[in-house]
PDB file of C-alpha atoms in Angstrom:
ATOM      1  CA  MET A  27       9.412  -5.240   1.220  1.00  0.00           C
ATOM      2  CA  LYS A  28      11.746  -3.872   3.883  1.00  0.00           C
ATOM      3  CA  ILE A  29      14.130  -0.913   3.635  1.00  0.00           C
ATOM      4  CA  PHE A  30      17.233  -1.213   5.791  1.00  0.00           C
ATOM      5  CA  ALA A  31      19.865   1.483   6.167  1.00  0.00           C
ATOM      6  CA  ILE A  32      23.175   1.745   7.961  1.00  0.00           C
ATOM      7  CA  GLY A  33      24.482   4.790   9.788  1.00  0.00           C
ATOM      8  CA  MET A  34      28.051   5.931  10.419  1.00  0.00           C
ATOM      9  CA  ASN A  35      29.617   3.586   7.847  1.00  0.00           C
ATOM     10  CA  TYR A  36      32.200   6.027   6.416  1.00  0.00           C
ATOM     11  CA  ALA A  37      34.894   7.407   8.707  1.00  0.00           C
ATOM     12  CA  GLN A  38      35.094  10.956   7.325  1.00  0.00           C
ATOM     13  CA  HIS A  39      31.303  11.325   7.458  1.00  0.00           C
ATOM     14  CA  ASN A  40      31.417  10.208  11.101  1.00  0.00           C
ATOM     15  CA  LYS A  41      34.043  12.821  11.863  1.00  0.00           C
ATOM     16  CA  SER A  42      32.069  15.620  10.192  1.00  0.00           C
ATOM     17  CA  LEU A  43      28.873  14.806  12.112  1.00  0.00           C
ATOM     18  CA  HIS A  44      30.052  13.119  15.286  1.00  0.00           C
ATOM     19  CA  GLY A  45      33.679  14.197  15.729  1.00  0.00           C
ATOM     20  CA  THR A  46      35.082  10.664  15.590  1.00  0.00           C
ATOM     21  CA  LEU A  47      36.861   8.442  13.081  1.00  0.00           C
ATOM     22  CA  SER A  48      36.318   5.280  15.119  1.00  0.00           C
ATOM     23  CA  LYS A  49      34.419   2.270  13.821  1.00  0.00           C
ATOM     24  CA  PRO A  50      31.179   1.470  15.669  1.00  0.00           C
ATOM     25  CA  GLU A  51      31.346  -1.772  17.647  1.00  0.00           C
ATOM     26  CA  GLU A  52      28.527  -3.150  15.482  1.00  0.00           C
ATOM     27  CA  PRO A  53      26.761  -1.881  12.360  1.00  0.00           C
ATOM     28  CA  ILE A  54      24.204   0.823  13.166  1.00  0.00           C
ATOM     29  CA  ILE A  55      20.965  -0.301  11.535  1.00  0.00           C
ATOM     30  CA  PHE A  56      17.708   1.567  11.107  1.00  0.00           C
ATOM     31  CA  THR A  57      14.665   1.038   8.892  1.00  0.00           C
ATOM     32  CA  LYS A  58      12.432   3.153   6.698  1.00  0.00           C
ATOM     33  CA  ALA A  59       8.719   2.710   6.035  1.00  0.00           C
ATOM     34  CA  ASP A  60       7.680   1.467   2.598  1.00  0.00           C
ATOM     35  CA  SER A  61       6.049   4.874   1.997  1.00  0.00           C
ATOM     36  CA  ALA A  62       9.556   6.381   2.176  1.00  0.00           C
ATOM     37  CA  LEU A  63      10.409   4.896  -1.217  1.00  0.00           C
ATOM     38  CA  LEU A  64      10.753   7.453  -4.032  1.00  0.00           C
ATOM     39  CA  ARG A  65      11.498   6.131  -7.527  1.00  0.00           C
ATOM     40  CA  ASP A  66      10.708   6.386 -11.238  1.00  0.00           C
ATOM     41  CA  HIS A  67      11.985   9.994 -11.380  1.00  0.00           C
ATOM     42  CA  LYS A  68       9.126  11.246  -9.214  1.00  0.00           C
ATOM     43  CA  ALA A  69       9.655  14.622  -7.546  1.00  0.00           C
ATOM     44  CA  PHE A  70      10.640  14.893  -3.897  1.00  0.00           C
ATOM     45  CA  PHE A  71       8.349  17.274  -2.051  1.00  0.00           C
ATOM     46  CA  ILE A  72      10.336  18.907   0.734  1.00  0.00           C
ATOM     47  CA  PRO A  73       8.280  18.685   3.945  1.00  0.00           C
ATOM     48  CA  ASP A  74       7.585  22.077   5.512  1.00  0.00           C
ATOM     49  CA  GLU A  75       7.422  20.929   9.119  1.00  0.00           C
ATOM     50  CA  LEU A  76      10.669  18.953   9.485  1.00  0.00           C
ATOM     51  CA  GLY A  77      13.243  21.735   9.282  1.00  0.00           C
ATOM     52  CA  ARG A  78      16.435  21.423   7.224  1.00  0.00           C
ATOM     53  CA  ILE A  79      16.497  18.370   4.935  1.00  0.00           C
ATOM     54  CA  GLU A  80      19.894  17.024   3.884  1.00  0.00           C
ATOM     55  CA  TYR A  81      20.876  14.522   1.189  1.00  0.00           C
ATOM     56  CA  GLU A  82      22.983  11.457   1.964  1.00  0.00           C
ATOM     57  CA  THR A  83      24.114   9.699  -1.215  1.00  0.00           C
ATOM     58  CA  GLU A  84      24.500   5.935  -0.870  1.00  0.00           C
ATOM     59  CA  VAL A  85      24.993   2.720  -2.779  1.00  0.00           C
ATOM     60  CA  VAL A  86      21.893   0.543  -2.422  1.00  0.00           C
ATOM     61  CA  VAL A  87      21.769  -3.229  -2.887  1.00  0.00           C
ATOM     62  CA  ARG A  88      18.742  -5.393  -3.729  1.00  0.00           C
ATOM     63  CA  ILE A  89      18.112  -8.652  -1.909  1.00  0.00           C
ATOM     64  CA  CYS A  90      17.232 -11.467  -4.343  1.00  0.00           C
ATOM     65  CA  ARG A  91      16.450 -14.493  -2.183  1.00  0.00           C
ATOM     66  CA  LEU A  92      15.065 -15.593   1.155  1.00  0.00           C
ATOM     67  CA  GLY A  93      17.640 -15.810   3.911  1.00  0.00           C
ATOM     68  CA  LYS A  94      18.064 -15.974   7.676  1.00  0.00           C
ATOM     69  CA  THR A  95      21.264 -16.153   9.744  1.00  0.00           C
ATOM     70  CA  ILE A  96      23.374 -15.868   6.608  1.00  0.00           C
ATOM     71  CA  SER A  97      27.076 -16.589   6.854  1.00  0.00           C
ATOM     72  CA  GLU A  98      29.244 -13.706   5.673  1.00  0.00           C
ATOM     73  CA  ARG A  99      31.019 -15.951   3.165  1.00  0.00           C
ATOM     74  CA  PHE A 100      27.696 -16.738   1.475  1.00  0.00           C
ATOM     75  CA  ALA A 101      26.175 -13.249   1.712  1.00  0.00           C
ATOM     76  CA  HIS A 102      27.146 -12.348  -1.865  1.00  0.00           C
ATOM     77  CA  ARG A 103      24.565 -14.865  -3.092  1.00  0.00           C
ATOM     78  CA  TYR A 104      21.721 -12.894  -1.531  1.00  0.00           C
ATOM     79  CA  TYR A 105      21.842  -9.697  -3.614  1.00  0.00           C
ATOM     80  CA  ASP A 106      21.807  -9.299  -7.364  1.00  0.00           C
ATOM     81  CA  ALA A 107      21.760  -5.580  -8.206  1.00  0.00           C
ATOM     82  CA  VAL A 108      23.021  -2.211  -7.043  1.00  0.00           C
ATOM     83  CA  THR A 109      22.088   1.416  -7.573  1.00  0.00           C
ATOM     84  CA  VAL A 110      22.462   4.873  -6.039  1.00  0.00           C
ATOM     85  CA  GLY A 111      19.927   6.166  -3.553  1.00  0.00           C
ATOM     86  CA  ILE A 112      19.411   9.204  -1.351  1.00  0.00           C
ATOM     87  CA  ASP A 113      18.756   8.823   2.363  1.00  0.00           C
ATOM     88  CA  PHE A 114      17.038  12.144   3.039  1.00  0.00           C
ATOM     89  CA  THR A 115      17.484  13.234   6.641  1.00  0.00           C
ATOM     90  CA  ALA A 116      15.737  15.887   8.722  1.00  0.00           C
ATOM     91  CA  ARG A 117      19.015  16.934  10.332  1.00  0.00           C
ATOM     92  CA  GLU A 118      17.777  19.269  13.051  1.00  0.00           C
ATOM     93  CA  LEU A 119      15.168  16.744  14.116  1.00  0.00           C
ATOM     94  CA  GLN A 120      17.803  14.019  14.126  1.00  0.00           C
ATOM     95  CA  LYS A 121      19.988  16.006  16.516  1.00  0.00           C
ATOM     96  CA  LYS A 122      17.017  16.530  18.829  1.00  0.00           C
ATOM     97  CA  LEU A 123      16.094  12.850  18.792  1.00  0.00           C
ATOM     98  CA  LYS A 124      19.677  11.744  19.432  1.00  0.00           C
ATOM     99  CA  ALA A 125      20.048  14.191  22.309  1.00  0.00           C
ATOM    100  CA  ASN A 126      17.026  12.586  23.964  1.00  0.00           C
ATOM    101  CA  GLY A 127      18.085   9.013  23.217  1.00  0.00           C
ATOM    102  CA  LEU A 128      15.150   8.470  20.876  1.00  0.00           C
ATOM    103  CA  PRO A 129      14.924   6.358  17.674  1.00  0.00           C
ATOM    104  CA  TRP A 130      15.631   7.888  14.255  1.00  0.00           C
ATOM    105  CA  GLU A 131      12.476   6.884  12.356  1.00  0.00           C
ATOM    106  CA  LEU A 132      10.867  10.346  12.409  1.00  0.00           C
ATOM    107  CA  CYS A 133      13.916  12.040  10.885  1.00  0.00           C
ATOM    108  CA  LYS A 134      14.853   9.209   8.495  1.00  0.00           C
ATOM    109  CA  GLY A 135      11.706   7.337   7.516  1.00  0.00           C
ATOM    110  CA  PHE A 136       9.241  10.029   6.475  1.00  0.00           C
ATOM    111  CA  ASP A 137       7.431   9.865   3.125  1.00  0.00           C
ATOM    112  CA  GLY A 138       9.787  10.130   0.145  1.00  0.00           C
ATOM    113  CA  SER A 139      12.954   9.934   2.237  1.00  0.00           C
ATOM    114  CA  ALA A 140      14.370   6.921   0.369  1.00  0.00           C
ATOM    115  CA  ALA A 141      15.044   8.031  -3.201  1.00  0.00           C
ATOM    116  CA  LEU A 142      16.036   5.089  -5.379  1.00  0.00           C
ATOM    117  CA  GLY A 143      17.777   4.899  -8.745  1.00  0.00           C
ATOM    118  CA  GLU A 144      17.545   2.306 -11.505  1.00  0.00           C
ATOM    119  CA  TRP A 145      18.970  -1.114 -10.672  1.00  0.00           C
ATOM    120  CA  VAL A 146      22.140  -2.347 -12.355  1.00  0.00           C
ATOM    121  CA  PRO A 147      23.014  -6.074 -12.187  1.00  0.00           C
ATOM    122  CA  LYS A 148      26.034  -6.479  -9.940  1.00  0.00           C
ATOM    123  CA  GLU A 149      27.708  -8.631 -12.614  1.00  0.00           C
ATOM    124  CA  LYS A 150      28.224  -5.419 -14.605  1.00  0.00           C
ATOM    125  CA  PHE A 151      30.939  -4.457 -12.119  1.00  0.00           C
ATOM    126  CA  LEU A 152      34.200  -6.198 -11.288  1.00  0.00           C
ATOM    127  CA  ASP A 153      33.847  -5.607  -7.555  1.00  0.00           C
ATOM    128  CA  VAL A 154      30.911  -4.012  -5.719  1.00  0.00           C
ATOM    129  CA  GLN A 155      33.328  -3.076  -2.918  1.00  0.00           C
ATOM    130  CA  ARG A 156      35.265  -0.825  -5.294  1.00  0.00           C
ATOM    131  CA  LEU A 157      32.418   1.214  -6.772  1.00  0.00           C
ATOM    132  CA  ARG A 158      32.708   4.960  -7.150  1.00  0.00           C
ATOM    133  CA  PHE A 159      29.518   6.988  -6.911  1.00  0.00           C
ATOM    134  CA  HIS A 160      28.546  10.633  -6.771  1.00  0.00           C
ATOM    135  CA  LEU A 161      25.659  13.078  -6.630  1.00  0.00           C
ATOM    136  CA  ASP A 162      25.251  16.176  -8.781  1.00  0.00           C
ATOM    137  CA  ILE A 163      22.871  18.990  -7.886  1.00  0.00           C
ATOM    138  CA  ASN A 164      22.064  21.482 -10.628  1.00  0.00           C
ATOM    139  CA  GLY A 165      24.988  20.174 -12.666  1.00  0.00           C
ATOM    140  CA  ALA A 166      27.660  20.407  -9.954  1.00  0.00           C
ATOM    141  CA  THR A 167      29.092  17.441  -8.018  1.00  0.00           C
ATOM    142  CA  VAL A 168      28.304  17.853  -4.317  1.00  0.00           C
ATOM    143  CA  GLN A 169      29.082  14.426  -2.853  1.00  0.00           C
ATOM    144  CA  GLU A 170      31.223  11.501  -3.938  1.00  0.00           C
ATOM    145  CA  GLY A 171      32.532   8.306  -2.433  1.00  0.00           C
ATOM    146  CA  CYS A 172      33.799   4.789  -3.006  1.00  0.00           C
ATOM    147  CA  THR A 173      32.449   1.606  -1.468  1.00  0.00           C
ATOM    148  CA  SER A 174      36.012   0.529  -0.639  1.00  0.00           C
ATOM    149  CA  ASP A 175      35.879   3.110   2.172  1.00  0.00           C
ATOM    150  CA  MET A 176      32.984   1.426   3.969  1.00  0.00           C
ATOM    151  CA  MET A 177      33.768   0.474   7.562  1.00  0.00           C
ATOM    152  CA  TYR A 178      31.374  -2.464   7.374  1.00  0.00           C
ATOM    153  CA  LYS A 179      31.315  -4.130   3.956  1.00  0.00           C
ATOM    154  CA  ILE A 180      28.120  -5.184   2.193  1.00  0.00           C
ATOM    155  CA  ASP A 181      28.516  -8.888   2.984  1.00  0.00           C
ATOM    156  CA  GLU A 182      29.174  -8.107   6.647  1.00  0.00           C
ATOM    157  CA  ILE A 183      26.051  -5.960   6.864  1.00  0.00           C
ATOM    158  CA  ILE A 184      23.830  -8.572   5.227  1.00  0.00           C
ATOM    159  CA  SER A 185      25.117 -11.254   7.564  1.00  0.00           C
ATOM    160  CA  TYR A 186      24.542  -9.012  10.580  1.00  0.00           C
ATOM    161  CA  ILE A 187      21.004  -7.943   9.632  1.00  0.00           C
ATOM    162  CA  SER A 188      19.994 -11.537   8.918  1.00  0.00           C
ATOM    163  CA  ARG A 189      20.589 -12.439  12.561  1.00  0.00           C
ATOM    164  CA  TYR A 190      17.562 -10.333  13.472  1.00  0.00           C
ATOM    165  CA  PHE A 191      15.419 -10.176  10.325  1.00  0.00           C
ATOM    166  CA  THR A 192      14.509 -12.714   7.682  1.00  0.00           C
ATOM    167  CA  LEU A 193      15.627 -11.181   4.394  1.00  0.00           C
ATOM    168  CA  LYS A 194      13.193 -11.517   1.508  1.00  0.00           C
ATOM    169  CA  THR A 195      13.340 -10.951  -2.239  1.00  0.00           C
ATOM    170  CA  GLY A 196      12.908  -7.238  -2.932  1.00  0.00           C
ATOM    171  CA  ASP A 197      14.263  -5.975   0.379  1.00  0.00           C
ATOM    172  CA  MET A 198      16.755  -3.117   0.039  1.00  0.00           C
ATOM    173  CA  LEU A 199      19.853  -2.025   1.923  1.00  0.00           C
ATOM    174  CA  TYR A 200      21.147   1.556   1.954  1.00  0.00           C
ATOM    175  CA  THR A 201      24.805   1.065   2.831  1.00  0.00           C
ATOM    176  CA  GLY A 202      25.801   4.430   4.323  1.00  0.00           C
ATOM    177  CA  CYS A 203      27.100   7.715   2.950  1.00  0.00           C
ATOM    178  CA  PRO A 204      30.483   9.416   2.668  1.00  0.00           C
ATOM    179  CA  THR A 205      31.236  12.935   3.831  1.00  0.00           C
ATOM    180  CA  GLY A 206      29.731  15.871   1.926  1.00  0.00           C
ATOM    181  CA  CYS A 207      26.089  15.961   3.014  1.00  0.00           C
ATOM    182  CA  GLY A 208      24.221  19.200   2.458  1.00  0.00           C
ATOM    183  CA  SER A 209      20.826  20.836   2.331  1.00  0.00           C
ATOM    184  CA  ILE A 210      18.367  20.601  -0.541  1.00  0.00           C
ATOM    185  CA  HIS A 211      16.107  23.374  -1.792  1.00  0.00           C
ATOM    186  CA  ILE A 212      13.027  23.799  -3.938  1.00  0.00           C
ATOM    187  CA  ASN A 213      13.818  23.486  -7.680  1.00  0.00           C
ATOM    188  CA  ASP A 214      17.048  21.549  -7.099  1.00  0.00           C
ATOM    189  CA  HIS A 215      17.740  18.938  -9.789  1.00  0.00           C
ATOM    190  CA  LEU A 216      19.458  15.807  -8.434  1.00  0.00           C
ATOM    191  CA  GLU A 217      21.405  13.256 -10.495  1.00  0.00           C
ATOM    192  CA  GLY A 218      23.086  10.180  -9.014  1.00  0.00           C
ATOM    193  CA  TYR A 219      25.894   8.260 -10.709  1.00  0.00           C
ATOM    194  CA  LEU A 220      27.298   4.770 -10.197  1.00  0.00           C
ATOM    195  CA  GLU A 221      30.724   4.886 -11.806  1.00  0.00           C
ATOM    196  CA  ASP A 222      29.867   6.636 -15.127  1.00  0.00           C
ATOM    197  CA  ARG A 223      26.240   5.474 -15.239  1.00  0.00           C
ATOM    198  CA  LYS A 224      23.495   7.949 -14.389  1.00  0.00           C
ATOM    199  CA  VAL A 225      21.009   5.843 -12.453  1.00  0.00           C
ATOM    200  CA  LEU A 226      19.084   8.479 -10.469  1.00  0.00           C
ATOM    201  CA  GLU A 227      17.421  11.735 -11.534  1.00  0.00           C
ATOM    202  CA  PHE A 228      14.597  13.805 -10.047  1.00  0.00           C
ATOM    203  CA  ASN A 229      13.594  17.290  -8.936  1.00  0.00           C
ATOM    204  CA  CYS A 230      12.832  18.800  -5.551  1.00  0.00           C
ATOM    205  CA  LYS A 231       9.616  20.757  -5.102  1.00  0.00           C
TER     206      LYS A 231
END
């Protein structure tokens, strides 16, 4: 099982973090270790040694068949379910790594950094590229977005990744987050929604 994620896929998020609204020349792909996966309502234990940890709320898709060098027009056949996930990021460490031209794995792929909600079959929705999603912390909405605002669409991303990696059943793709990231704290209660469905819920400790 592989966890893929895409960075800088929403323009306003790019502007808030990087000062630009421009679309990257190619999708920015990074991976997370399998030990990053956090599901089944298990608590997220905030690491003491990584500095400020921020939430990034994202739509996640589940790969359902083996594929390599997939054409964009056929990419929709390779995923069968969607949910909401959190790409936890050690933000201060990320800035340090970027300043030194180093990879992101330490700030993005640490244990528990890929929170995952309950899967919903994509057939439940009219169009996965028009899904609204949001995150509530302690009962208040802190981040919201719509997949129609993605710079690179889901099918484009799948086609691109499959040039370099063989996709397998059970692989996951975190598709990027909108603007509105913020810090988490001990005792925070997080709830993620896909349209009006609550698909993600856990506590921070």
